[in-house]
Every structure is written in C-alpha cells, then in structure tokens.
Amino acid sequence: MSEYKTIEQKRKFYKSTGWKKLRQLALERDNHECQWCKKDGKVTHKDAATLEIDHVKEIEDYPELAYDLENLRTLCKHHHNKRHNRFDGKATKGINWDDEKW
Ligand SMILES: [Zn+2]
C-alpha cells in the first residue's frame, strides 16, 4: 500500500492519473458544488469559486481511503482552507495544493 506521509508522496498522489479521474467523479457526484456551502443553504458553483476535493479522512492517516469516492467531498477553496486550518500559513506553506484550477 502506498503511504502519503511526506510532501513528495502527497504531491505524487495529487498528480496521479487515478486521482485526477477520481476527483472528476467526485465533482460530478457533488454537482460541482461546495458541500459545506450547500449545508449553509448556499450554492457555490465552479463559476463562483475554486472547487477542491477534500479527503474526509486524510490520506496521511488513512492511505487505504485515498482512492475511495465515499471519502471525498467537494469544497470551495475557502472552506477547504478552513478545514485544514491553512490560514496560519505555517503547516502547508509553499505547497501548491491546487495545481489544477477550475
Ligand atoms: Zn464553501
């Protein structure tokens, strides 16, 4: 089984063909809408925001769920950052998480 502990391993994962296909499936399943905005009664579509695919259980801890569609959800960039506490700019600084823009 693959491991996704290091930045390099994660980067490789997010560039893989398997992941790109899967994220597309997740986007389609979620109607290209942020699932958290949806909970708030808002529709955030890809025209209005950058959409990213989030692993509900992180691949670092659950590598076996990395390619599990059930473990994926569509979030807008704002919510995705919030979910990973990226606003402090420490944990993930310098990583290009979204090399694909939508
Ligand atoms: Zn959102």
mmCIF file with all atom_site columns, N, CA and C and ligand atoms in Angstrom, residues 34 36-37 44 75-76 79, ligand 1:
data_model
loop_
_atom_site.group_PDB
_atom_site.id
_atom_site.type_symbol
_atom_site.label_atom_id
_atom_site.label_alt_id
_atom_site.label_comp_id
_atom_site.label_asym_id
_atom_site.label_entity_id
_atom_site.label_seq_id
_atom_site.pdbx_PDB_ins_code
_atom_site.Cartn_x
_atom_site.Cartn_y
_atom_site.Cartn_z
_atom_site.occupancy
_atom_site.B_iso_or_equiv
_atom_site.pdbx_formal_charge
_atom_site.auth_seq_id
_atom_site.auth_comp_id
_atom_site.auth_asym_id
_atom_site.auth_atom_id
_atom_site.pdbx_PDB_model_num
ATOM   1  N  N  . CYS A 1 34 ? -19.789 23.270 -3.608 1.00 0.00 ? 34 CYS A N  1
ATOM   2  C  CA . CYS A 1 34 ? -19.176 23.100 -2.296 1.00 0.00 ? 34 CYS A CA 1
ATOM   3  C  C  . CYS A 1 34 ? -20.200 22.489 -1.343 1.00 0.00 ? 34 CYS A C  1
ATOM   4  N  N  . TRP A 1 36 ? -20.068 22.226 1.891  1.00 0.00 ? 36 TRP A N  1
ATOM   5  C  CA . TRP A 1 36 ? -20.247 22.978 3.142  1.00 0.00 ? 36 TRP A CA 1
ATOM   6  C  C  . TRP A 1 36 ? -21.117 24.201 2.909  1.00 0.00 ? 36 TRP A C  1
ATOM   7  N  N  . CYS A 1 37 ? -20.895 24.866 1.780  1.00 0.00 ? 37 CYS A N  1
ATOM   8  C  CA . CYS A 1 37 ? -21.758 25.994 1.429  1.00 0.00 ? 37 CYS A CA 1
ATOM   9  C  C  . CYS A 1 37 ? -23.193 25.492 1.301  1.00 0.00 ? 37 CYS A C  1
ATOM   10 N  N  . THR A 1 44 ? -22.430 27.229 -4.111 1.00 0.00 ? 44 THR A N  1
ATOM   11 C  CA . THR A 1 44 ? -21.149 27.738 -4.604 1.00 0.00 ? 44 THR A CA 1
ATOM   12 C  C  . THR A 1 44 ? -20.688 26.824 -5.725 1.00 0.00 ? 44 THR A C  1
ATOM   13 N  N  . LEU A 1 75 ? -15.250 20.844 -1.856 1.00 0.00 ? 75 LEU A N  1
ATOM   14 C  CA . LEU A 1 75 ? -15.290 22.058 -1.039 1.00 0.00 ? 75 LEU A CA 1
ATOM   15 C  C  . LEU A 1 75 ? -14.768 23.222 -1.868 1.00 0.00 ? 75 LEU A C  1
ATOM   16 N  N  . CYS A 1 76 ? -15.274 24.417 -1.567 1.00 0.00 ? 76 CYS A N  1
ATOM   17 C  CA . CYS A 1 76 ? -14.698 25.595 -2.196 1.00 0.00 ? 76 CYS A CA 1
ATOM   18 C  C  . CYS A 1 76 ? -13.354 25.865 -1.516 1.00 0.00 ? 76 CYS A C  1
ATOM   19 N  N  . HIS A 1 79 ? -13.526 27.032 2.135  1.00 0.00 ? 79 HIS A N  1
ATOM   20 C  CA . HIS A 1 79 ? -13.844 26.017 3.126  1.00 0.00 ? 79 HIS A CA 1
ATOM   21 C  C  . HIS A 1 79 ? -12.749 24.958 3.243  1.00 0.00 ? 79 HIS A C  1
HETATM 22 ZN ZN . ZN  B 2 .  ? -17.819 26.511 0.555  1.00 0.00 ? 1  ZN  B ZN 1
#
